[in-house]
Short mmCIF file of C-alpha atoms and ligand atoms in Angstrom, two decimals:
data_model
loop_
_atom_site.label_atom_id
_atom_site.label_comp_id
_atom_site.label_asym_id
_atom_site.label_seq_id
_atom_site.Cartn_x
_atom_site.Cartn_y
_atom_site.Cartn_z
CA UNK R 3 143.95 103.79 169.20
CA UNK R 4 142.96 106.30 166.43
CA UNK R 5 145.53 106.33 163.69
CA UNK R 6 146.85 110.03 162.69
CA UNK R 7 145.10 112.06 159.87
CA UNK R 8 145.87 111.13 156.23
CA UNK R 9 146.63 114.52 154.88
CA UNK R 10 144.70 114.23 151.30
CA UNK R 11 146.49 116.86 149.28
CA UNK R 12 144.83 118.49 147.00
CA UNK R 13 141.42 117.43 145.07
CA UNK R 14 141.55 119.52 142.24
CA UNK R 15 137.58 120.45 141.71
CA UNK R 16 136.90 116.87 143.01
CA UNK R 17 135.37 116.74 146.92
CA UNK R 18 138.26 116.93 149.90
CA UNK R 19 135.81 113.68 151.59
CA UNK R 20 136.97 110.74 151.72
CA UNK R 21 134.56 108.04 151.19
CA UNK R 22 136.31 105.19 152.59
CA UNK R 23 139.11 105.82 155.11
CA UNK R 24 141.15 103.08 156.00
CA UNK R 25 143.13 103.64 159.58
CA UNK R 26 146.02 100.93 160.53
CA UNK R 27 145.00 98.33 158.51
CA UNK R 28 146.69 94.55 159.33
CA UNK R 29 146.20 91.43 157.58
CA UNK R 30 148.27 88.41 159.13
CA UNK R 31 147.81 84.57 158.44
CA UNK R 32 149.09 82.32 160.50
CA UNK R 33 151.90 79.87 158.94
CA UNK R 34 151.33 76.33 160.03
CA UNK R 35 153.36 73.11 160.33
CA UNK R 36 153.37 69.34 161.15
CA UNK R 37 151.08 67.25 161.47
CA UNK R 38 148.85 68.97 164.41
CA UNK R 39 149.08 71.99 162.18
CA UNK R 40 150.78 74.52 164.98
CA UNK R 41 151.56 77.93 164.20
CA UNK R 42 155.27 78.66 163.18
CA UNK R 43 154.96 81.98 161.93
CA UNK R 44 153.10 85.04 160.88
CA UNK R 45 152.64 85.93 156.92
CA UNK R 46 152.07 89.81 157.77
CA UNK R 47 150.51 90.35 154.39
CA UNK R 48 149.37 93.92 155.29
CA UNK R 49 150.72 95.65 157.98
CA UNK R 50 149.54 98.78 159.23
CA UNK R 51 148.17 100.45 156.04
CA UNK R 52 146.51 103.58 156.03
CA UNK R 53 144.63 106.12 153.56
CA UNK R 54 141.99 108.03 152.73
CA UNK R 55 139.74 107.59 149.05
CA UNK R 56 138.81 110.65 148.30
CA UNK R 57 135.39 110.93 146.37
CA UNK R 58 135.67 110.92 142.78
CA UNK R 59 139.09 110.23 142.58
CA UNK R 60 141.16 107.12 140.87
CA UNK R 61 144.05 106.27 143.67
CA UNK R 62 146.24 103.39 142.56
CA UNK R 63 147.84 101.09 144.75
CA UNK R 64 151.15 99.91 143.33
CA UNK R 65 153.95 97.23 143.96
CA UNK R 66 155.80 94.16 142.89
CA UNK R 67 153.70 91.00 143.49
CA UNK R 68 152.79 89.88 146.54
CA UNK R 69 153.39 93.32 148.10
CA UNK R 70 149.92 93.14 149.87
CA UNK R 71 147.49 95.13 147.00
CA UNK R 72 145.23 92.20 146.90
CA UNK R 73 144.69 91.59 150.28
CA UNK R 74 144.38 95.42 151.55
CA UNK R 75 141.30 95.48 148.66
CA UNK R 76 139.89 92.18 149.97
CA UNK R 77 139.90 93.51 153.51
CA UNK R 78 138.43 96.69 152.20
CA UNK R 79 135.46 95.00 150.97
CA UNK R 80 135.64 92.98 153.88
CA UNK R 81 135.62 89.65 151.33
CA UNK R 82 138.67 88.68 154.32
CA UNK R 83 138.11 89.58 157.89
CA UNK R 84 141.72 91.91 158.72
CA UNK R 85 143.16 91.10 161.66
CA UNK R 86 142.51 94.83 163.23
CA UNK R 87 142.20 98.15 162.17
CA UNK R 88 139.55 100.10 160.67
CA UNK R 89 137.53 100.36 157.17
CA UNK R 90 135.51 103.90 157.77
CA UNK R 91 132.66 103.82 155.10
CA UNK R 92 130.58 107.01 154.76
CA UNK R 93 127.82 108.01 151.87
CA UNK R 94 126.39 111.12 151.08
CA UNK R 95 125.65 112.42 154.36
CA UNK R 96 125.16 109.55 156.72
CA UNK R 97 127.71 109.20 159.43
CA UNK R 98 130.94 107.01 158.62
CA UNK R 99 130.04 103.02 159.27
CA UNK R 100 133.32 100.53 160.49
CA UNK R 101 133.12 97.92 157.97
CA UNK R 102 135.02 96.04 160.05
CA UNK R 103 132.81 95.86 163.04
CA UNK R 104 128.72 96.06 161.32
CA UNK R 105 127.11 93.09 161.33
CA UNK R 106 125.80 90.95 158.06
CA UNK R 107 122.98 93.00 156.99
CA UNK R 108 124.21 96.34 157.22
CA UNK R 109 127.83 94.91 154.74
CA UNK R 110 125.28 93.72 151.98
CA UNK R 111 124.07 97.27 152.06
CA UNK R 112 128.16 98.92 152.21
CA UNK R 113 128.78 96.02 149.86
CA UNK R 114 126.09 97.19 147.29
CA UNK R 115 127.91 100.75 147.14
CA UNK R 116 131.57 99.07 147.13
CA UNK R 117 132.22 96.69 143.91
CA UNK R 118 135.51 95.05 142.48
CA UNK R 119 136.54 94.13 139.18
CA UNK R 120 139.08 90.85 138.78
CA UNK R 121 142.63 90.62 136.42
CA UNK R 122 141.57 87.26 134.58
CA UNK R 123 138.27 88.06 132.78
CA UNK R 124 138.23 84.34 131.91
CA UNK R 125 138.07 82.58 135.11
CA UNK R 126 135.98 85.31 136.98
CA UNK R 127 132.67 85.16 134.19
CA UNK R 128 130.56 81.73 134.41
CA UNK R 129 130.92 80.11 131.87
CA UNK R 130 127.26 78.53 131.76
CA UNK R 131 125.90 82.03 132.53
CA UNK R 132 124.37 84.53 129.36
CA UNK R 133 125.45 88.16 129.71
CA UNK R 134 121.71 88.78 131.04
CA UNK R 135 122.50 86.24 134.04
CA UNK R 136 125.93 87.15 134.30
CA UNK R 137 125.25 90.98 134.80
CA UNK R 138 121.56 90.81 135.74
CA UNK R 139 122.98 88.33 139.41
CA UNK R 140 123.33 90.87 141.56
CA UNK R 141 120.30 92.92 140.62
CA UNK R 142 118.55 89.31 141.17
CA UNK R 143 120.26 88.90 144.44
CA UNK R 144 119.45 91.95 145.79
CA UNK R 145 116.01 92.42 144.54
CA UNK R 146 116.95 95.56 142.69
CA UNK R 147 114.92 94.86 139.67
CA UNK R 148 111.07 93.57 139.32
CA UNK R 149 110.17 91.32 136.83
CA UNK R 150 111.80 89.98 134.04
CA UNK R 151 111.08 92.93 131.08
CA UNK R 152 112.96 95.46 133.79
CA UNK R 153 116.06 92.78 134.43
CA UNK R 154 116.37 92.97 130.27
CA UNK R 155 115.86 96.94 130.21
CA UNK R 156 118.81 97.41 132.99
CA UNK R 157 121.16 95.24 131.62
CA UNK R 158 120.70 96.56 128.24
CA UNK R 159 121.31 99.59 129.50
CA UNK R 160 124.32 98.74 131.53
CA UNK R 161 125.63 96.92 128.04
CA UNK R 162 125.76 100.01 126.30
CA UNK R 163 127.15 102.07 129.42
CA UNK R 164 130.12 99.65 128.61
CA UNK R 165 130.11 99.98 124.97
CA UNK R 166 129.04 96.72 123.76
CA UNK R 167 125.73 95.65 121.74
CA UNK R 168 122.32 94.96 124.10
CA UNK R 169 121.31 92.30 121.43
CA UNK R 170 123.80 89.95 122.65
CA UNK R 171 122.68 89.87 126.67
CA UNK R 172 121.55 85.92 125.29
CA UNK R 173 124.91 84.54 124.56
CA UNK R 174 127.70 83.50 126.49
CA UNK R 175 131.15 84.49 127.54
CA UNK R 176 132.85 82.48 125.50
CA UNK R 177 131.46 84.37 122.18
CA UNK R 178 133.72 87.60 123.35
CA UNK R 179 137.37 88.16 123.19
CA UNK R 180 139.31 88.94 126.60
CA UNK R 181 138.54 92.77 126.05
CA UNK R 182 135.08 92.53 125.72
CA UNK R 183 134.79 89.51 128.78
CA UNK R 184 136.58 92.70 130.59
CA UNK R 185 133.33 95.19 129.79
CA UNK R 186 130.98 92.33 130.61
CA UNK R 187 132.75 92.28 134.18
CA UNK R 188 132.98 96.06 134.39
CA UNK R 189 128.70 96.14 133.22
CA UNK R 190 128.24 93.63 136.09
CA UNK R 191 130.40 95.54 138.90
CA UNK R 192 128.27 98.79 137.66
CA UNK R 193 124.68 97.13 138.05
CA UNK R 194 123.72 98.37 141.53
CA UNK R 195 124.98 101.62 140.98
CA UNK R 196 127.53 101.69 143.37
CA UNK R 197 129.96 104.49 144.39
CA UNK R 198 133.04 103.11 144.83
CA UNK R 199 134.85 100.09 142.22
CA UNK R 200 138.13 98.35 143.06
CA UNK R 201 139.81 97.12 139.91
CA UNK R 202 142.30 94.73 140.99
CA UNK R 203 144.68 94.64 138.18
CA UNK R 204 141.88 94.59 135.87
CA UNK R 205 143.88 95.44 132.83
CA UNK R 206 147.16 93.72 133.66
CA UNK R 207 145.73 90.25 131.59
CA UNK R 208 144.96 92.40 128.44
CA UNK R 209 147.11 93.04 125.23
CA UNK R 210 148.35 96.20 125.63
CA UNK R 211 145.91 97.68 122.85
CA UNK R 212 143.31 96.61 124.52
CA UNK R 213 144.69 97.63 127.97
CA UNK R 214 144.18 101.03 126.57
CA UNK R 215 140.91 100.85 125.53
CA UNK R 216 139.65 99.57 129.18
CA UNK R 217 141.45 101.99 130.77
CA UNK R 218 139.55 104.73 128.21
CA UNK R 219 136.21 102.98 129.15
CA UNK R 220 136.60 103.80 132.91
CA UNK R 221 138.21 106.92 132.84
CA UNK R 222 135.06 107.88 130.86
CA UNK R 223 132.14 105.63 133.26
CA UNK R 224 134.03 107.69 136.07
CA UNK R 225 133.27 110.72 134.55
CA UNK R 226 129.62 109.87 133.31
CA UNK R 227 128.73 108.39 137.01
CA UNK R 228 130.96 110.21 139.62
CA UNK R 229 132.53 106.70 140.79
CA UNK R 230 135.79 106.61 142.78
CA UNK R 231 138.43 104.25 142.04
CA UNK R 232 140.51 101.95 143.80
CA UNK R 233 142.94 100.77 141.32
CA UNK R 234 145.71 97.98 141.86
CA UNK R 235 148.37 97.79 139.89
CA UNK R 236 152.01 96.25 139.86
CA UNK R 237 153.03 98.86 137.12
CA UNK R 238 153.60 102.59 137.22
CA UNK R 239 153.44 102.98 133.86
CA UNK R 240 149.62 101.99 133.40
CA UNK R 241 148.27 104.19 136.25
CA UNK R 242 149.87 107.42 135.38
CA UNK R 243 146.93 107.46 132.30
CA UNK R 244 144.55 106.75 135.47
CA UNK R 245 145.37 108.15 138.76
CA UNK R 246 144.89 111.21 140.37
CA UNK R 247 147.19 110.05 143.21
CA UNK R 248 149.40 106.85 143.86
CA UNK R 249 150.48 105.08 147.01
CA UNK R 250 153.62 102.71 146.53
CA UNK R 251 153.35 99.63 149.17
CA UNK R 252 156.17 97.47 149.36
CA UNK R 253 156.15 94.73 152.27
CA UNK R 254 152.70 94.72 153.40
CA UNK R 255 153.30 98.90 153.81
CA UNK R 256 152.45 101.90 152.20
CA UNK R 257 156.07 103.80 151.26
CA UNK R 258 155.19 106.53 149.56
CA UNK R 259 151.39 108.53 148.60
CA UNK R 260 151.55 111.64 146.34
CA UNK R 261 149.62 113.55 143.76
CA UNK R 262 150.65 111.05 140.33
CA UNK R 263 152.76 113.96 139.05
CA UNK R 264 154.61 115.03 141.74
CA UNK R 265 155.14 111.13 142.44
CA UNK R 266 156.34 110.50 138.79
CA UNK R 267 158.69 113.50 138.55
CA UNK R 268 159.61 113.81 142.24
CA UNK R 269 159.90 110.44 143.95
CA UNK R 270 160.53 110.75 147.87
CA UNK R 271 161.42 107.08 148.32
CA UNK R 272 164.17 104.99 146.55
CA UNK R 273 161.62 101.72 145.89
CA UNK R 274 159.39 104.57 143.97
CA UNK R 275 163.01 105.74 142.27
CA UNK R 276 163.64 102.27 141.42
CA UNK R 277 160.08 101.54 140.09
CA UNK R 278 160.10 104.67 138.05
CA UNK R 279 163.55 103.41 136.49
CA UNK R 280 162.19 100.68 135.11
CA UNK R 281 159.25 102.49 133.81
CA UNK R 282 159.66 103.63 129.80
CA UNK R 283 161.03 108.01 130.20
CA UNK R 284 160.16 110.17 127.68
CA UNK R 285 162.12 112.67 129.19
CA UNK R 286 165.07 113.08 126.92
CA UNK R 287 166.94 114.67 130.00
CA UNK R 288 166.83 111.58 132.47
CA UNK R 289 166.08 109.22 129.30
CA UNK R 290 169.57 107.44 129.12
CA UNK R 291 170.80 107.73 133.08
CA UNK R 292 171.74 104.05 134.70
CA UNK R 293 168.83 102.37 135.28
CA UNK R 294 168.60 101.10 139.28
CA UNK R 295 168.64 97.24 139.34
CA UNK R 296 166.90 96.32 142.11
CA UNK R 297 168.75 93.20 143.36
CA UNK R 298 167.26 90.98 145.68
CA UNK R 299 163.68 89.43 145.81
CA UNK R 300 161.18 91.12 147.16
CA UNK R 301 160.82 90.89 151.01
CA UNK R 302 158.71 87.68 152.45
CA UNK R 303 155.94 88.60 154.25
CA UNK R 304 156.81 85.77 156.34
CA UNK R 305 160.21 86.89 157.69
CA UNK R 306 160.74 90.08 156.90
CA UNK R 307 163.61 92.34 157.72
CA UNK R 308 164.46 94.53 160.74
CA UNK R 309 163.86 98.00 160.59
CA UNK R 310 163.12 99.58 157.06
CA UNK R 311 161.88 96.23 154.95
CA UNK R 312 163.64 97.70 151.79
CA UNK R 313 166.98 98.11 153.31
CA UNK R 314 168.48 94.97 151.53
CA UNK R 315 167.80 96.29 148.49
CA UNK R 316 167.90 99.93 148.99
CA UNK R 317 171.47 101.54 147.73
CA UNK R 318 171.15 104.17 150.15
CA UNK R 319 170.74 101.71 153.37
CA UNK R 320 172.74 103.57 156.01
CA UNK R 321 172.84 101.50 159.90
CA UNK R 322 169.91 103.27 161.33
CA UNK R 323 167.85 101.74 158.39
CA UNK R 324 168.81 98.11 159.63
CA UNK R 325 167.43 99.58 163.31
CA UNK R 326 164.62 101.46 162.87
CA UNK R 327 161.21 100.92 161.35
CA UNK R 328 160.43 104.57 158.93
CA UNK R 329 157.38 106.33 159.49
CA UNK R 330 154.80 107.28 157.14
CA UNK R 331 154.99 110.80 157.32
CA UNK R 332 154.00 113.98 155.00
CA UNK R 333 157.06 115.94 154.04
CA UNK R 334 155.63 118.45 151.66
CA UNK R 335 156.15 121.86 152.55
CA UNK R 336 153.09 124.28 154.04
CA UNK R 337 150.29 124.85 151.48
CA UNK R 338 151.67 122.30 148.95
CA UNK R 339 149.60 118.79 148.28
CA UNK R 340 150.79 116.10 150.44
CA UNK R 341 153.77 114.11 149.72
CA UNK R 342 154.13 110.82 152.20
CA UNK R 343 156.88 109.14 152.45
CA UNK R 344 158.66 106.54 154.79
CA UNK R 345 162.15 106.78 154.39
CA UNK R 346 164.33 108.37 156.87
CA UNK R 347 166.34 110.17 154.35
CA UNK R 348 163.31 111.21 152.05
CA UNK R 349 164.09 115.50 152.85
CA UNK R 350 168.09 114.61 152.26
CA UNK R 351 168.08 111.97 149.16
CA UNK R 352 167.69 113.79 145.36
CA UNK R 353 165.77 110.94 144.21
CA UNK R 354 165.41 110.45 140.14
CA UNK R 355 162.04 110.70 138.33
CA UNK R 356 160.49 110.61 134.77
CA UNK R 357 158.92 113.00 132.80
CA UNK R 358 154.77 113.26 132.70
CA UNK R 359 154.51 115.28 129.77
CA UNK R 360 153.37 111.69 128.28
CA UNK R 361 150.43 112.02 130.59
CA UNK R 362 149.56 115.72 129.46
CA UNK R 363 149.20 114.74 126.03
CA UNK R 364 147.25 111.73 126.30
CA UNK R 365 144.65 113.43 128.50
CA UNK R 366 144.42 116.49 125.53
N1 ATP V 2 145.21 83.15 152.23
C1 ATP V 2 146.51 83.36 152.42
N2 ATP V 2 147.23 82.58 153.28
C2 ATP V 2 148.55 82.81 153.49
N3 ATP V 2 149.26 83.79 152.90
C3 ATP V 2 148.60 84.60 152.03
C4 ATP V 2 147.20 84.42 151.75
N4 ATP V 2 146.83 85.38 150.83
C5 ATP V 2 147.95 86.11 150.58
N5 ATP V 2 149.01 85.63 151.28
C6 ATP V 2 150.37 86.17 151.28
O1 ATP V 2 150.28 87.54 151.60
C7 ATP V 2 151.23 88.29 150.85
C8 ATP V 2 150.50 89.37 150.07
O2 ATP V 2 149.72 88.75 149.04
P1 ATP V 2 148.78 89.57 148.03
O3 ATP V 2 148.07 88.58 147.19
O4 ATP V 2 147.97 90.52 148.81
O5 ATP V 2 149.86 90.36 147.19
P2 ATP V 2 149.67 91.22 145.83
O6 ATP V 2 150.40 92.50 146.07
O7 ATP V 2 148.24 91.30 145.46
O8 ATP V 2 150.48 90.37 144.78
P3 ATP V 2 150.21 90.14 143.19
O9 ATP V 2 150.76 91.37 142.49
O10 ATP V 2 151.00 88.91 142.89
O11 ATP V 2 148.73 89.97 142.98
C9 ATP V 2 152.00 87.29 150.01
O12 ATP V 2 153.16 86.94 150.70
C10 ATP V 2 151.04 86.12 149.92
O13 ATP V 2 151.73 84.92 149.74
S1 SF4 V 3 164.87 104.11 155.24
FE1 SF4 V 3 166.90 103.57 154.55
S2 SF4 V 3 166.70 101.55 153.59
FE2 SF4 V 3 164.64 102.42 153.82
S3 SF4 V 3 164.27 103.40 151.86
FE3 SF4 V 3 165.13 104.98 153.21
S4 SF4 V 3 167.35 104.94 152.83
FE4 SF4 V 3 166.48 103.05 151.98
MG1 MG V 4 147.16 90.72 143.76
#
């Protein structure tokens, strides 16, 4: 089955092509019991995503923890197998490539083009491993570099792409404060050049000073080398600095995709309204309405509910919610970017956003 068009709104001056498509994506794992280990029950950890990465754009994948950000990425870089659907890969010019279904050789080529950076810059540098080995690995691995004067050259080079000194490629990790251990992992990530990085809350273990200055350093390597993001995030307020669009995913779905701004100031799905509550408004107008407690945990991927997977928290839940499963579907009107959003009542609701002029500012 081919899954519909993602309508991709509008680029801006960045390319309408999308360099990685991903069409009905599912991720279960099977829940086991007793002693032989049978299967009780399905964890549906991602279930039925779909989008499109457009070229040169930052799209941020956001949601309360254990939503299914880290496994759609992991299945995008095919680091897990998904349990069906597609992962369309295409590079300047060559025909698209299913990640899902190439075989080992041809993925160490996708994978050289497709990088991720971790959350916990501690546990994901070696310890016993300089910056050279650290950073200079994959060029090692994949034979990028000749000889041991080029290996220094590249990942001096790729140190001060990332704003730290070259002299200190011979020392180890734990010389460098969390910040810095983050633009080690961002210099290694960069070193084969690839197009596309998928920074899995890579800012979220960071002091919020420092936060800023990592999310600085990217917006300006995306710039510098025309890389598309992928960036995962639990918070809405750290990716309106960095997105060009959003999609919200709650329960292993995606609820909601928009242009940031449209997203921020005109939600089309309560979970967005309620994230954007708790958010910090600068908008004087909205600044001091009740905030929208969202009561409940968050679904379990394990048992979740009928119909809409939101409805137990949702305060608009009407019966039909309880019933029927929402569709992903673009409700902007003719000639405006798209605006997704599965909720049944996303043309009827006035949903509550927050100002962006916050955004316009920062970016001068
Ligand atoms: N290997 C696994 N086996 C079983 N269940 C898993 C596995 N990996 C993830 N899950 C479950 O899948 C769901 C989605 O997890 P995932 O790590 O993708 O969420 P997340 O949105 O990245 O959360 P967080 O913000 O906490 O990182 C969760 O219910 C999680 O417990
Ligand atoms: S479909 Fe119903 S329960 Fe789901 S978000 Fe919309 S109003 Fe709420
Ligand atoms: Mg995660």
């Amino acid at each position: 089955m081919t899954a519909p068009n993602i309508p991709l709104g509008n680029a801006g001056n960045r390319s309408e092509r999308a360099i990685i498509s991903v069409r009905n994506l599912v991720k279960y794992f099977p829940i086991e019991a007793g002693f032989l280990r049978r299967q009780v029950g399905l964890v549906k950890a991602v279930d039925g995503v779909s989008f499109d990465l457009v070229e040169g754009e930052t799209l941020a994948l956001v949601g309360e923890s254990g939503c299914g950000k880290t496994t759609t990425s992991r299945c995008v870089i095919q680091a897990i197998r998904p349990t069906s659907g597609q992962v369309l890969f295409q590079m300047d010019g060559t025909p698209a490539v299913d990640l899902t279904q190439i075989d080992k050789k041809a993925l160490k080529v996708a994978r050289r083009n497709i990088r991720m950076i971790y959350q916990d810059p501690y546990s994901s540098l070696n310890p016993r491993m300089t910056l050279l080995q650290i950073i200079g690995e994959p060029l090692v691995i994949n034979r990028a570099v000749k000889g041991r004067a080029e290996l220094e050259e590249r990942v001096a080079e790729l140190l001060r792409m990332v704003r730290l000194d070259p002299g200190a490629m011979n020392r180890y990790p734990h010389a460098f404060s969390g910040g810095q251990r983050q633009r080690i992992a961002i210099a290694r990530a960069l070193s084969l050049s690839p197009k596309v990085v998928i920074a899995d809350e890579a800012v979220s273990a960071l002091d919020v000073s420092v936060q800023a200055q990592i999310l600085n350093l990217l917006k300006e390597l995306q710039k510098e080398l025309g890389l598309t993001y992928l960036f995962v995030a639990h918070n809405l307020a750290v990716v309106k600095y960095e997105a060009d669009r959003v999609a919200v995913m709650y329960a292993g779905k995606i609820v909601e995709t928009a242009e940031t701004e449209a997203l921020y100031i005109s939600p089309k799905h309560p979970y967005t309204e309620a994230l954007l509550s708790a958010a910090p408004n600068p908008d004087p107008d909205t600044r001091n309405r009740p905030r929208i407690v969202l009561t409940g945990d968050v679904a379990d991927a394990g048992n979740l509910p009928s119909g809409c997977a939101f409805h137990p928290r949702c305060q608009y839940a009407q019966d039909r919610c309880r019933r029927e499963t929402p569709e992903l579907v673009n409700i902007a009107t003719a000639g405006e970017p798209a605006h997704l959003s599965a909720c049944h009542f996303a043309k009827e609701l006035e949903l509550v956003g927050i100002d962006v002029a916050v955004r316009e500012v920062s970016n001068g």
